[in-house]
Amino acid sequence: MSYKSILLNILFPRHCVICETPDSYLCKNCFGAIPIRKTNLCPVCQNIETFAGRVCNVCENEKRKIYLDGLIIASYYKNPVLRETLFRFKYNFIQGLSFSLAKVLAKKILSLSEFPFTDFTLVPIPLHPKRQLWRGFNQAALLVKKLQLLLDKKEVFVETSPTLLIREKNSKPQMKIKSTLVREKNIVGSFIFNKAFTNNTPKKIILVDDIATTGATLNECAKILKRHGAEKVWGLVLGRQGY
Ligand SMILES: [Zn+2]
Ligand SMILES: [Zn+2]
Protein backbone atom coordinates (compact mmCIF):
# COMPACT_ATOMS: atom_id res chain seq x y z
CA MET A 1 0.00 0.00 0.00
CA SER A 2 1.38 3.43 -0.88
CA TYR A 3 1.91 6.17 1.69
CA LYS A 4 -0.90 8.15 0.12
CA SER A 5 -3.39 5.30 0.30
CA ILE A 6 -2.43 4.53 3.92
CA LEU A 7 -3.08 8.17 4.82
CA LEU A 8 -6.36 8.21 2.90
CA ASN A 9 -7.39 5.06 4.71
CA ILE A 10 -6.77 6.67 8.10
CA LEU A 11 -8.69 9.82 7.17
CA PHE A 12 -11.52 8.06 5.31
CA PRO A 13 -11.57 4.41 6.35
CA ARG A 14 -12.91 2.13 3.66
CA HIS A 15 -15.82 -0.18 4.31
CA CYS A 16 -17.57 -2.68 2.10
CA VAL A 17 -20.69 -0.87 0.83
CA ILE A 18 -22.73 -4.05 1.33
CA CYS A 19 -21.62 -5.64 4.64
CA GLU A 20 -19.37 -2.89 6.12
CA THR A 21 -16.33 -5.14 6.48
CA PRO A 22 -13.36 -2.72 6.72
CA ASP A 23 -10.50 -2.17 4.25
CA SER A 24 -12.22 -2.27 0.87
CA TYR A 25 -15.23 -0.76 -0.89
CA LEU A 26 -16.50 -4.19 -1.83
CA CYS A 27 -15.19 -7.15 0.16
CA LYS A 28 -14.23 -10.46 -1.42
CA ASN A 29 -17.37 -12.22 -0.19
CA CYS A 30 -19.74 -9.60 -1.52
CA PHE A 31 -17.87 -9.41 -4.82
CA GLY A 32 -18.29 -13.18 -5.07
CA ALA A 33 -22.05 -12.71 -4.78
CA ILE A 34 -22.17 -10.98 -8.18
CA PRO A 35 -22.63 -13.79 -10.69
CA ILE A 36 -21.23 -13.80 -14.21
CA ARG A 37 -23.96 -14.38 -16.80
CA LYS A 38 -23.58 -17.68 -18.59
CA THR A 39 -26.16 -17.55 -21.38
CA ASN A 40 -25.91 -14.94 -24.09
CA LEU A 41 -29.09 -13.96 -25.87
CA CYS A 42 -29.88 -11.88 -28.96
CA PRO A 43 -30.39 -8.39 -27.47
CA VAL A 44 -33.35 -7.61 -29.74
CA CYS A 45 -35.75 -10.56 -29.31
CA GLN A 46 -34.05 -11.73 -26.07
CA ASN A 47 -35.22 -15.15 -27.10
CA ILE A 48 -32.49 -16.85 -29.09
CA GLU A 49 -29.17 -17.87 -27.63
CA THR A 50 -26.28 -16.50 -29.70
CA PHE A 51 -22.52 -16.37 -29.39
CA ALA A 52 -21.50 -13.50 -27.08
CA GLY A 53 -24.96 -11.93 -27.41
CA ARG A 54 -24.86 -11.36 -31.16
CA VAL A 55 -28.05 -10.07 -32.83
CA CYS A 56 -29.79 -13.17 -34.28
CA ASN A 57 -30.39 -13.62 -38.03
CA VAL A 58 -34.14 -13.08 -37.72
CA CYS A 59 -33.74 -9.73 -35.91
CA GLU A 60 -30.93 -8.65 -38.22
CA ASN A 61 -33.28 -8.85 -41.18
CA GLU A 62 -36.12 -6.96 -39.55
CA LYS A 63 -37.38 -3.64 -40.84
CA ARG A 64 -36.39 -1.69 -37.73
CA LYS A 65 -32.75 -0.85 -38.23
CA ILE A 66 -30.44 -2.43 -35.69
CA TYR A 67 -26.96 -0.93 -35.82
CA LEU A 68 -25.58 -2.83 -32.87
CA ASP A 69 -23.98 -6.15 -33.84
CA GLY A 70 -24.37 -7.64 -30.40
CA LEU A 71 -24.59 -6.94 -26.69
CA ILE A 72 -22.47 -8.64 -24.06
CA ILE A 73 -24.16 -8.56 -20.66
CA ALA A 74 -21.74 -9.40 -17.87
CA SER A 75 -24.13 -10.07 -14.99
CA TYR A 76 -27.76 -9.77 -13.86
CA TYR A 77 -29.37 -6.42 -13.15
CA LYS A 78 -31.74 -8.09 -10.70
CA ASN A 79 -28.82 -9.22 -8.51
CA PRO A 80 -29.16 -7.07 -5.34
CA VAL A 81 -25.39 -6.83 -4.69
CA LEU A 82 -24.73 -5.58 -8.22
CA ARG A 83 -27.57 -3.08 -8.00
CA GLU A 84 -26.50 -1.72 -4.63
CA THR A 85 -22.85 -1.49 -5.68
CA LEU A 86 -23.83 0.36 -8.85
CA PHE A 87 -26.05 2.71 -6.91
CA ARG A 88 -23.26 3.56 -4.46
CA PHE A 89 -20.87 4.06 -7.39
CA LYS A 90 -23.15 6.36 -9.35
CA TYR A 91 -25.14 8.21 -6.71
CA ASN A 92 -22.88 8.16 -3.65
CA PHE A 93 -19.97 8.90 -5.99
CA ILE A 94 -17.69 6.15 -4.66
CA GLN A 95 -15.25 6.05 -7.56
CA GLY A 96 -13.23 3.31 -5.87
CA LEU A 97 -16.02 0.87 -6.74
CA SER A 98 -15.19 1.16 -10.44
CA PHE A 99 -12.43 -1.39 -9.93
CA SER A 100 -14.75 -4.12 -8.61
CA LEU A 101 -17.34 -3.40 -11.28
CA ALA A 102 -14.73 -3.45 -14.06
CA LYS A 103 -13.63 -6.80 -12.65
CA VAL A 104 -17.12 -8.16 -13.37
CA LEU A 105 -16.76 -6.97 -16.98
CA ALA A 106 -13.27 -8.44 -17.25
CA LYS A 107 -14.42 -11.82 -15.93
CA LYS A 108 -17.17 -11.94 -18.52
CA ILE A 109 -14.81 -10.96 -21.34
CA LEU A 110 -12.25 -13.56 -20.33
CA SER A 111 -14.97 -16.21 -20.24
CA LEU A 112 -15.67 -15.52 -23.94
CA SER A 113 -12.24 -16.72 -24.98
CA GLU A 114 -13.15 -17.05 -28.67
CA PHE A 115 -14.31 -13.46 -29.00
CA PRO A 116 -11.50 -11.43 -30.63
CA PHE A 117 -11.41 -8.63 -28.04
CA THR A 118 -7.96 -7.41 -28.97
CA ASP A 119 -9.28 -6.38 -32.42
CA PHE A 120 -11.72 -4.01 -30.75
CA THR A 121 -11.40 -0.50 -29.30
CA LEU A 122 -13.30 0.22 -26.08
CA VAL A 123 -15.40 3.39 -26.19
CA PRO A 124 -17.38 4.61 -23.14
CA ILE A 125 -20.85 6.09 -23.62
CA PRO A 126 -20.23 9.78 -22.90
CA LEU A 127 -22.09 11.83 -20.34
CA HIS A 128 -23.31 15.35 -21.01
CA PRO A 129 -20.75 17.81 -19.52
CA LYS A 130 -23.40 19.14 -17.11
CA ARG A 131 -24.13 15.68 -15.78
CA GLN A 132 -20.44 14.86 -15.57
CA LEU A 133 -19.86 18.02 -13.56
CA TRP A 134 -22.63 16.99 -11.17
CA ARG A 135 -21.24 13.47 -10.68
CA GLY A 136 -17.59 14.44 -10.89
CA PHE A 137 -16.81 11.59 -13.26
CA ASN A 138 -18.23 9.55 -16.12
CA GLN A 139 -18.96 6.09 -14.75
CA ALA A 140 -18.58 4.41 -18.17
CA ALA A 141 -15.21 6.09 -18.81
CA LEU A 142 -13.95 4.90 -15.41
CA LEU A 143 -15.10 1.36 -16.16
CA VAL A 144 -13.23 1.43 -19.49
CA LYS A 145 -10.05 2.68 -17.84
CA LYS A 146 -10.09 0.02 -15.13
CA LEU A 147 -11.13 -2.70 -17.57
CA GLN A 148 -8.15 -1.95 -19.78
CA LEU A 149 -5.83 -2.24 -16.77
CA LEU A 150 -7.38 -5.52 -15.64
CA LEU A 151 -7.16 -7.04 -19.12
CA ASP A 152 -3.60 -5.82 -19.44
CA LYS A 153 -2.69 -7.86 -16.36
CA LYS A 154 -4.05 -10.93 -18.15
CA GLU A 155 -2.06 -9.99 -21.27
CA VAL A 156 -5.18 -9.12 -23.22
CA PHE A 157 -4.24 -5.78 -24.75
CA VAL A 158 -7.03 -3.52 -25.94
CA GLU A 159 -7.13 0.03 -27.25
CA THR A 160 -9.49 2.65 -25.82
CA SER A 161 -10.90 5.83 -27.34
CA PRO A 162 -12.64 7.78 -24.55
CA THR A 163 -13.51 10.88 -26.59
CA LEU A 164 -14.68 9.36 -29.86
CA LEU A 165 -18.28 10.32 -29.14
CA ILE A 166 -19.59 13.55 -27.64
CA ARG A 167 -22.88 13.93 -25.81
CA GLU A 168 -24.48 17.05 -27.11
CA LYS A 169 -27.97 16.88 -25.69
CA ASN A 170 -28.57 16.53 -21.97
CA SER A 171 -31.41 14.06 -22.49
CA LYS A 172 -33.58 12.75 -19.69
CA PRO A 173 -32.14 9.56 -18.11
CA GLN A 174 -33.54 6.55 -20.04
CA MET A 175 -34.28 4.75 -16.77
CA LYS A 176 -36.91 7.39 -16.00
CA ILE A 177 -38.90 6.76 -19.20
CA LYS A 178 -41.26 3.79 -19.38
CA SER A 179 -42.23 3.66 -23.07
CA THR A 180 -39.74 2.12 -25.50
CA LEU A 181 -40.80 4.45 -28.30
CA VAL A 182 -40.37 7.57 -26.14
CA ARG A 183 -36.97 6.26 -25.05
CA GLU A 184 -35.86 5.93 -28.66
CA LYS A 185 -37.07 9.44 -29.47
CA ASN A 186 -35.46 10.82 -26.31
CA ILE A 187 -32.03 9.61 -27.32
CA VAL A 188 -32.00 10.55 -31.05
CA GLY A 189 -29.63 13.46 -31.68
CA SER A 190 -28.02 13.17 -28.24
CA PHE A 191 -24.59 12.19 -29.55
CA ILE A 192 -22.21 13.47 -32.18
CA PHE A 193 -19.03 12.07 -33.64
CA ASN A 194 -15.85 13.81 -32.50
CA LYS A 195 -14.48 15.41 -35.68
CA ALA A 196 -10.91 15.05 -34.40
CA PHE A 197 -11.22 11.37 -35.34
CA THR A 198 -12.51 11.88 -38.92
CA ASN A 199 -10.85 9.33 -41.24
CA ASN A 200 -9.42 7.68 -38.16
CA THR A 201 -12.41 5.77 -36.79
CA PRO A 202 -11.54 2.41 -35.25
CA LYS A 203 -13.04 -0.34 -37.44
CA LYS A 204 -14.23 -2.49 -34.55
CA ILE A 205 -15.69 -0.94 -31.44
CA ILE A 206 -17.12 -2.09 -28.13
CA LEU A 207 -19.32 0.53 -26.52
CA VAL A 208 -19.20 0.31 -22.74
CA ASP A 209 -21.92 1.45 -20.36
CA ASP A 210 -22.92 0.50 -16.84
CA ILE A 211 -26.50 -0.57 -17.56
CA ALA A 212 -28.56 -1.01 -20.70
CA THR A 213 -32.26 -0.32 -20.59
CA THR A 214 -33.86 -1.03 -23.98
CA GLY A 215 -30.52 -0.72 -25.77
CA ALA A 216 -31.69 2.47 -27.54
CA THR A 217 -28.66 4.48 -26.36
CA LEU A 218 -26.19 1.85 -27.53
CA ASN A 219 -28.00 1.51 -30.85
CA GLU A 220 -28.00 5.28 -31.41
CA CYS A 221 -24.25 5.44 -30.72
CA ALA A 222 -23.65 2.45 -33.01
CA LYS A 223 -25.56 4.27 -35.78
CA ILE A 224 -23.31 7.33 -35.51
CA LEU A 225 -20.11 5.27 -35.37
CA LYS A 226 -21.11 3.23 -38.43
CA ARG A 227 -21.92 6.40 -40.37
CA HIS A 228 -18.36 7.47 -39.64
CA GLY A 229 -16.65 4.32 -40.79
CA ALA A 230 -16.92 1.75 -38.00
CA GLU A 231 -17.66 -1.75 -39.32
CA LYS A 232 -18.54 -3.64 -36.17
CA VAL A 233 -20.05 -2.15 -33.04
CA TRP A 234 -20.85 -4.23 -29.96
CA GLY A 235 -22.07 -3.21 -26.55
CA LEU A 236 -20.75 -4.30 -23.16
CA VAL A 237 -22.70 -3.63 -19.97
CA LEU A 238 -22.89 -4.94 -16.41
CA GLY A 239 -26.59 -5.68 -16.61
CA ARG A 240 -29.75 -4.99 -18.50
CA GLN A 241 -32.84 -3.64 -16.83
CA GLY A 242 -35.53 -6.26 -16.33
CA TYR A 243 -33.41 -9.00 -17.85
ZN1 LIG B 1 -18.96 -7.18 1.98
ZN1 LIG C 1 -33.25 -11.90 -32.16
mmCIF file of C-alpha atoms and ligand atoms in Angstrom:
data_model
loop_
_atom_site.group_PDB
_atom_site.id
_atom_site.type_symbol
_atom_site.label_atom_id
_atom_site.label_comp_id
_atom_site.label_asym_id
_atom_site.label_seq_id
_atom_site.Cartn_x
_atom_site.Cartn_y
_atom_site.Cartn_z
ATOM 1 C CA MET A 1 0.000 0.000 0.000
ATOM 2 C CA SER A 2 1.377 3.428 -0.877
ATOM 3 C CA TYR A 3 1.910 6.166 1.693
ATOM 4 C CA LYS A 4 -0.903 8.151 0.121
ATOM 5 C CA SER A 5 -3.388 5.295 0.303
ATOM 6 C CA ILE A 6 -2.433 4.530 3.922
ATOM 7 C CA LEU A 7 -3.076 8.167 4.817
ATOM 8 C CA LEU A 8 -6.363 8.213 2.901
ATOM 9 C CA ASN A 9 -7.385 5.061 4.707
ATOM 10 C CA ILE A 10 -6.773 6.674 8.097
ATOM 11 C CA LEU A 11 -8.692 9.816 7.169
ATOM 12 C CA PHE A 12 -11.518 8.057 5.314
ATOM 13 C CA PRO A 13 -11.572 4.407 6.354
ATOM 14 C CA ARG A 14 -12.912 2.133 3.661
ATOM 15 C CA HIS A 15 -15.819 -0.179 4.314
ATOM 16 C CA CYS A 16 -17.570 -2.680 2.101
ATOM 17 C CA VAL A 17 -20.690 -0.871 0.834
ATOM 18 C CA ILE A 18 -22.732 -4.049 1.332
ATOM 19 C CA CYS A 19 -21.621 -5.638 4.643
ATOM 20 C CA GLU A 20 -19.369 -2.894 6.124
ATOM 21 C CA THR A 21 -16.325 -5.144 6.478
ATOM 22 C CA PRO A 22 -13.360 -2.724 6.718
ATOM 23 C CA ASP A 23 -10.503 -2.173 4.253
ATOM 24 C CA SER A 24 -12.221 -2.273 0.869
ATOM 25 C CA TYR A 25 -15.228 -0.761 -0.893
ATOM 26 C CA LEU A 26 -16.501 -4.194 -1.825
ATOM 27 C CA CYS A 27 -15.193 -7.153 0.158
ATOM 28 C CA LYS A 28 -14.227 -10.463 -1.419
ATOM 29 C CA ASN A 29 -17.366 -12.219 -0.188
ATOM 30 C CA CYS A 30 -19.737 -9.595 -1.519
ATOM 31 C CA PHE A 31 -17.866 -9.410 -4.819
ATOM 32 C CA GLY A 32 -18.291 -13.177 -5.067
ATOM 33 C CA ALA A 33 -22.054 -12.706 -4.779
ATOM 34 C CA ILE A 34 -22.168 -10.980 -8.183
ATOM 35 C CA PRO A 35 -22.628 -13.792 -10.685
ATOM 36 C CA ILE A 36 -21.235 -13.799 -14.213
ATOM 37 C CA ARG A 37 -23.958 -14.379 -16.799
ATOM 38 C CA LYS A 38 -23.583 -17.676 -18.589
ATOM 39 C CA THR A 39 -26.160 -17.555 -21.379
ATOM 40 C CA ASN A 40 -25.908 -14.941 -24.092
ATOM 41 C CA LEU A 41 -29.089 -13.957 -25.867
ATOM 42 C CA CYS A 42 -29.884 -11.880 -28.955
ATOM 43 C CA PRO A 43 -30.386 -8.387 -27.467
ATOM 44 C CA VAL A 44 -33.351 -7.612 -29.740
ATOM 45 C CA CYS A 45 -35.746 -10.555 -29.313
ATOM 46 C CA GLN A 46 -34.051 -11.733 -26.072
ATOM 47 C CA ASN A 47 -35.221 -15.147 -27.099
ATOM 48 C CA ILE A 48 -32.492 -16.849 -29.094
ATOM 49 C CA GLU A 49 -29.167 -17.875 -27.627
ATOM 50 C CA THR A 50 -26.282 -16.505 -29.702
ATOM 51 C CA PHE A 51 -22.515 -16.366 -29.395
ATOM 52 C CA ALA A 52 -21.497 -13.500 -27.079
ATOM 53 C CA GLY A 53 -24.965 -11.928 -27.409
ATOM 54 C CA ARG A 54 -24.860 -11.357 -31.156
ATOM 55 C CA VAL A 55 -28.048 -10.073 -32.831
ATOM 56 C CA CYS A 56 -29.790 -13.171 -34.285
ATOM 57 C CA ASN A 57 -30.387 -13.623 -38.035
ATOM 58 C CA VAL A 58 -34.139 -13.075 -37.720
ATOM 59 C CA CYS A 59 -33.737 -9.734 -35.914
ATOM 60 C CA GLU A 60 -30.927 -8.654 -38.219
ATOM 61 C CA ASN A 61 -33.284 -8.855 -41.182
ATOM 62 C CA GLU A 62 -36.123 -6.959 -39.549
ATOM 63 C CA LYS A 63 -37.378 -3.638 -40.837
ATOM 64 C CA ARG A 64 -36.385 -1.690 -37.730
ATOM 65 C CA LYS A 65 -32.749 -0.848 -38.227
ATOM 66 C CA ILE A 66 -30.440 -2.430 -35.689
ATOM 67 C CA TYR A 67 -26.959 -0.932 -35.824
ATOM 68 C CA LEU A 68 -25.580 -2.829 -32.869
ATOM 69 C CA ASP A 69 -23.976 -6.147 -33.840
ATOM 70 C CA GLY A 70 -24.365 -7.637 -30.401
ATOM 71 C CA LEU A 71 -24.592 -6.943 -26.694
ATOM 72 C CA ILE A 72 -22.472 -8.636 -24.061
ATOM 73 C CA ILE A 73 -24.160 -8.558 -20.658
ATOM 74 C CA ALA A 74 -21.739 -9.401 -17.868
ATOM 75 C CA SER A 75 -24.132 -10.071 -14.987
ATOM 76 C CA TYR A 76 -27.762 -9.768 -13.855
ATOM 77 C CA TYR A 77 -29.365 -6.421 -13.150
ATOM 78 C CA LYS A 78 -31.736 -8.094 -10.701
ATOM 79 C CA ASN A 79 -28.824 -9.220 -8.510
ATOM 80 C CA PRO A 80 -29.156 -7.071 -5.338
ATOM 81 C CA VAL A 81 -25.386 -6.829 -4.690
ATOM 82 C CA LEU A 82 -24.732 -5.579 -8.221
ATOM 83 C CA ARG A 83 -27.566 -3.075 -8.003
ATOM 84 C CA GLU A 84 -26.503 -1.720 -4.632
ATOM 85 C CA THR A 85 -22.846 -1.488 -5.685
ATOM 86 C CA LEU A 86 -23.835 0.355 -8.847
ATOM 87 C CA PHE A 87 -26.052 2.714 -6.907
ATOM 88 C CA ARG A 88 -23.262 3.562 -4.462
ATOM 89 C CA PHE A 89 -20.871 4.058 -7.392
ATOM 90 C CA LYS A 90 -23.154 6.363 -9.351
ATOM 91 C CA TYR A 91 -25.139 8.211 -6.713
ATOM 92 C CA ASN A 92 -22.876 8.161 -3.652
ATOM 93 C CA PHE A 93 -19.971 8.902 -5.989
ATOM 94 C CA ILE A 94 -17.686 6.155 -4.659
ATOM 95 C CA GLN A 95 -15.248 6.051 -7.563
ATOM 96 C CA GLY A 96 -13.234 3.305 -5.871
ATOM 97 C CA LEU A 97 -16.021 0.865 -6.738
ATOM 98 C CA SER A 98 -15.188 1.162 -10.437
ATOM 99 C CA PHE A 99 -12.426 -1.389 -9.926
ATOM 100 C CA SER A 100 -14.748 -4.124 -8.612
ATOM 101 C CA LEU A 101 -17.336 -3.403 -11.284
ATOM 102 C CA ALA A 102 -14.726 -3.454 -14.062
ATOM 103 C CA LYS A 103 -13.629 -6.803 -12.653
ATOM 104 C CA VAL A 104 -17.116 -8.159 -13.373
ATOM 105 C CA LEU A 105 -16.762 -6.973 -16.984
ATOM 106 C CA ALA A 106 -13.272 -8.441 -17.245
ATOM 107 C CA LYS A 107 -14.421 -11.819 -15.925
ATOM 108 C CA LYS A 108 -17.168 -11.943 -18.523
ATOM 109 C CA ILE A 109 -14.814 -10.960 -21.335
ATOM 110 C CA LEU A 110 -12.251 -13.558 -20.334
ATOM 111 C CA SER A 111 -14.975 -16.210 -20.243
ATOM 112 C CA LEU A 112 -15.668 -15.522 -23.938
ATOM 113 C CA SER A 113 -12.242 -16.722 -24.983
ATOM 114 C CA GLU A 114 -13.152 -17.053 -28.666
ATOM 115 C CA PHE A 115 -14.309 -13.457 -29.002
ATOM 116 C CA PRO A 116 -11.497 -11.426 -30.629
ATOM 117 C CA PHE A 117 -11.410 -8.635 -28.040
ATOM 118 C CA THR A 118 -7.963 -7.411 -28.972
ATOM 119 C CA ASP A 119 -9.279 -6.379 -32.419
ATOM 120 C CA PHE A 120 -11.722 -4.006 -30.751
ATOM 121 C CA THR A 121 -11.400 -0.500 -29.299
ATOM 122 C CA LEU A 122 -13.303 0.222 -26.077
ATOM 123 C CA VAL A 123 -15.405 3.387 -26.188
ATOM 124 C CA PRO A 124 -17.378 4.608 -23.138
ATOM 125 C CA ILE A 125 -20.849 6.086 -23.616
ATOM 126 C CA PRO A 126 -20.227 9.776 -22.903
ATOM 127 C CA LEU A 127 -22.086 11.829 -20.342
ATOM 128 C CA HIS A 128 -23.306 15.346 -21.008
ATOM 129 C CA PRO A 129 -20.750 17.814 -19.524
ATOM 130 C CA LYS A 130 -23.404 19.140 -17.108
ATOM 131 C CA ARG A 131 -24.128 15.677 -15.782
ATOM 132 C CA GLN A 132 -20.439 14.857 -15.570
ATOM 133 C CA LEU A 133 -19.858 18.018 -13.564
ATOM 134 C CA TRP A 134 -22.626 16.990 -11.175
ATOM 135 C CA ARG A 135 -21.236 13.472 -10.679
ATOM 136 C CA GLY A 136 -17.585 14.443 -10.889
ATOM 137 C CA PHE A 137 -16.813 11.589 -13.259
ATOM 138 C CA ASN A 138 -18.230 9.548 -16.124
ATOM 139 C CA GLN A 139 -18.965 6.090 -14.751
ATOM 140 C CA ALA A 140 -18.582 4.408 -18.170
ATOM 141 C CA ALA A 141 -15.211 6.085 -18.807
ATOM 142 C CA LEU A 142 -13.948 4.904 -15.408
ATOM 143 C CA LEU A 143 -15.100 1.365 -16.163
ATOM 144 C CA VAL A 144 -13.228 1.431 -19.489
ATOM 145 C CA LYS A 145 -10.046 2.685 -17.838
ATOM 146 C CA LYS A 146 -10.088 0.018 -15.130
ATOM 147 C CA LEU A 147 -11.132 -2.696 -17.565
ATOM 148 C CA GLN A 148 -8.154 -1.946 -19.779
ATOM 149 C CA LEU A 149 -5.831 -2.240 -16.768
ATOM 150 C CA LEU A 150 -7.381 -5.521 -15.644
ATOM 151 C CA LEU A 151 -7.163 -7.043 -19.124
ATOM 152 C CA ASP A 152 -3.601 -5.817 -19.439
ATOM 153 C CA LYS A 153 -2.694 -7.859 -16.364
ATOM 154 C CA LYS A 154 -4.050 -10.933 -18.149
ATOM 155 C CA GLU A 155 -2.058 -9.994 -21.265
ATOM 156 C CA VAL A 156 -5.177 -9.116 -23.224
ATOM 157 C CA PHE A 157 -4.239 -5.781 -24.755
ATOM 158 C CA VAL A 158 -7.034 -3.516 -25.939
ATOM 159 C CA GLU A 159 -7.135 0.035 -27.253
ATOM 160 C CA THR A 160 -9.490 2.645 -25.819
ATOM 161 C CA SER A 161 -10.896 5.826 -27.341
ATOM 162 C CA PRO A 162 -12.638 7.775 -24.550
ATOM 163 C CA THR A 163 -13.507 10.879 -26.586
ATOM 164 C CA LEU A 164 -14.684 9.356 -29.865
ATOM 165 C CA LEU A 165 -18.284 10.320 -29.137
ATOM 166 C CA ILE A 166 -19.585 13.554 -27.640
ATOM 167 C CA ARG A 167 -22.883 13.933 -25.805
ATOM 168 C CA GLU A 168 -24.476 17.054 -27.108
ATOM 169 C CA LYS A 169 -27.973 16.882 -25.693
ATOM 170 C CA ASN A 170 -28.567 16.530 -21.970
ATOM 171 C CA SER A 171 -31.412 14.060 -22.488
ATOM 172 C CA LYS A 172 -33.583 12.752 -19.687
ATOM 173 C CA PRO A 173 -32.141 9.561 -18.112
ATOM 174 C CA GLN A 174 -33.543 6.554 -20.042
ATOM 175 C CA MET A 175 -34.285 4.751 -16.765
ATOM 176 C CA LYS A 176 -36.908 7.388 -15.999
ATOM 177 C CA ILE A 177 -38.900 6.761 -19.196
ATOM 178 C CA LYS A 178 -41.258 3.792 -19.384
ATOM 179 C CA SER A 179 -42.232 3.658 -23.071
ATOM 180 C CA THR A 180 -39.740 2.119 -25.504
ATOM 181 C CA LEU A 181 -40.800 4.454 -28.297
ATOM 182 C CA VAL A 182 -40.365 7.569 -26.143
ATOM 183 C CA ARG A 183 -36.967 6.265 -25.047
ATOM 184 C CA GLU A 184 -35.862 5.934 -28.660
ATOM 185 C CA LYS A 185 -37.067 9.445 -29.473
ATOM 186 C CA ASN A 186 -35.464 10.824 -26.315
ATOM 187 C CA ILE A 187 -32.029 9.610 -27.324
ATOM 188 C CA VAL A 188 -31.998 10.550 -31.051
ATOM 189 C CA GLY A 189 -29.632 13.458 -31.684
ATOM 190 C CA SER A 190 -28.023 13.167 -28.242
ATOM 191 C CA PHE A 191 -24.590 12.195 -29.553
ATOM 192 C CA ILE A 192 -22.213 13.475 -32.182
ATOM 193 C CA PHE A 193 -19.030 12.068 -33.635
ATOM 194 C CA ASN A 194 -15.848 13.808 -32.499
ATOM 195 C CA LYS A 195 -14.478 15.413 -35.679
ATOM 196 C CA ALA A 196 -10.908 15.053 -34.397
ATOM 197 C CA PHE A 197 -11.224 11.375 -35.344
ATOM 198 C CA THR A 198 -12.506 11.878 -38.915
ATOM 199 C CA ASN A 199 -10.855 9.328 -41.237
ATOM 200 C CA ASN A 200 -9.423 7.676 -38.160
ATOM 201 C CA THR A 201 -12.409 5.770 -36.795
ATOM 202 C CA PRO A 202 -11.542 2.407 -35.247
ATOM 203 C CA LYS A 203 -13.035 -0.341 -37.435
ATOM 204 C CA LYS A 204 -14.230 -2.488 -34.548
ATOM 205 C CA ILE A 205 -15.690 -0.939 -31.441
ATOM 206 C CA ILE A 206 -17.122 -2.094 -28.132
ATOM 207 C CA LEU A 207 -19.324 0.533 -26.516
ATOM 208 C CA VAL A 208 -19.199 0.310 -22.743
ATOM 209 C CA ASP A 209 -21.922 1.446 -20.365
ATOM 210 C CA ASP A 210 -22.919 0.498 -16.836
ATOM 211 C CA ILE A 211 -26.495 -0.571 -17.557
ATOM 212 C CA ALA A 212 -28.557 -1.005 -20.704
ATOM 213 C CA THR A 213 -32.261 -0.317 -20.593
ATOM 214 C CA THR A 214 -33.864 -1.031 -23.979
ATOM 215 C CA GLY A 215 -30.523 -0.720 -25.770
ATOM 216 C CA ALA A 216 -31.688 2.470 -27.542
ATOM 217 C CA THR A 217 -28.664 4.484 -26.355
ATOM 218 C CA LEU A 218 -26.191 1.850 -27.528
ATOM 219 C CA ASN A 219 -27.998 1.507 -30.852
ATOM 220 C CA GLU A 220 -28.003 5.277 -31.414
ATOM 221 C CA CYS A 221 -24.246 5.437 -30.715
ATOM 222 C CA ALA A 222 -23.648 2.450 -33.012
ATOM 223 C CA LYS A 223 -25.556 4.266 -35.777
ATOM 224 C CA ILE A 224 -23.314 7.328 -35.512
ATOM 225 C CA LEU A 225 -20.109 5.274 -35.370
ATOM 226 C CA LYS A 226 -21.107 3.226 -38.433
ATOM 227 C CA ARG A 227 -21.921 6.395 -40.369
ATOM 228 C CA HIS A 228 -18.362 7.471 -39.645
ATOM 229 C CA GLY A 229 -16.652 4.319 -40.787
ATOM 230 C CA ALA A 230 -16.921 1.745 -37.999
ATOM 231 C CA GLU A 231 -17.661 -1.747 -39.315
ATOM 232 C CA LYS A 232 -18.535 -3.642 -36.175
ATOM 233 C CA VAL A 233 -20.049 -2.151 -33.043
ATOM 234 C CA TRP A 234 -20.847 -4.232 -29.964
ATOM 235 C CA GLY A 235 -22.068 -3.207 -26.555
ATOM 236 C CA LEU A 236 -20.755 -4.295 -23.160
ATOM 237 C CA VAL A 237 -22.703 -3.634 -19.972
ATOM 238 C CA LEU A 238 -22.893 -4.938 -16.408
ATOM 239 C CA GLY A 239 -26.591 -5.684 -16.613
ATOM 240 C CA ARG A 240 -29.746 -4.985 -18.499
ATOM 241 C CA GLN A 241 -32.844 -3.636 -16.835
ATOM 242 C CA GLY A 242 -35.530 -6.264 -16.331
ATOM 243 C CA TYR A 243 -33.412 -9.004 -17.849
HETATM 244 ZN ZN ZN B 1 -18.961 -7.180 1.983
HETATM 245 ZN ZN ZN B 2 -33.249 -11.900 -32.161
#
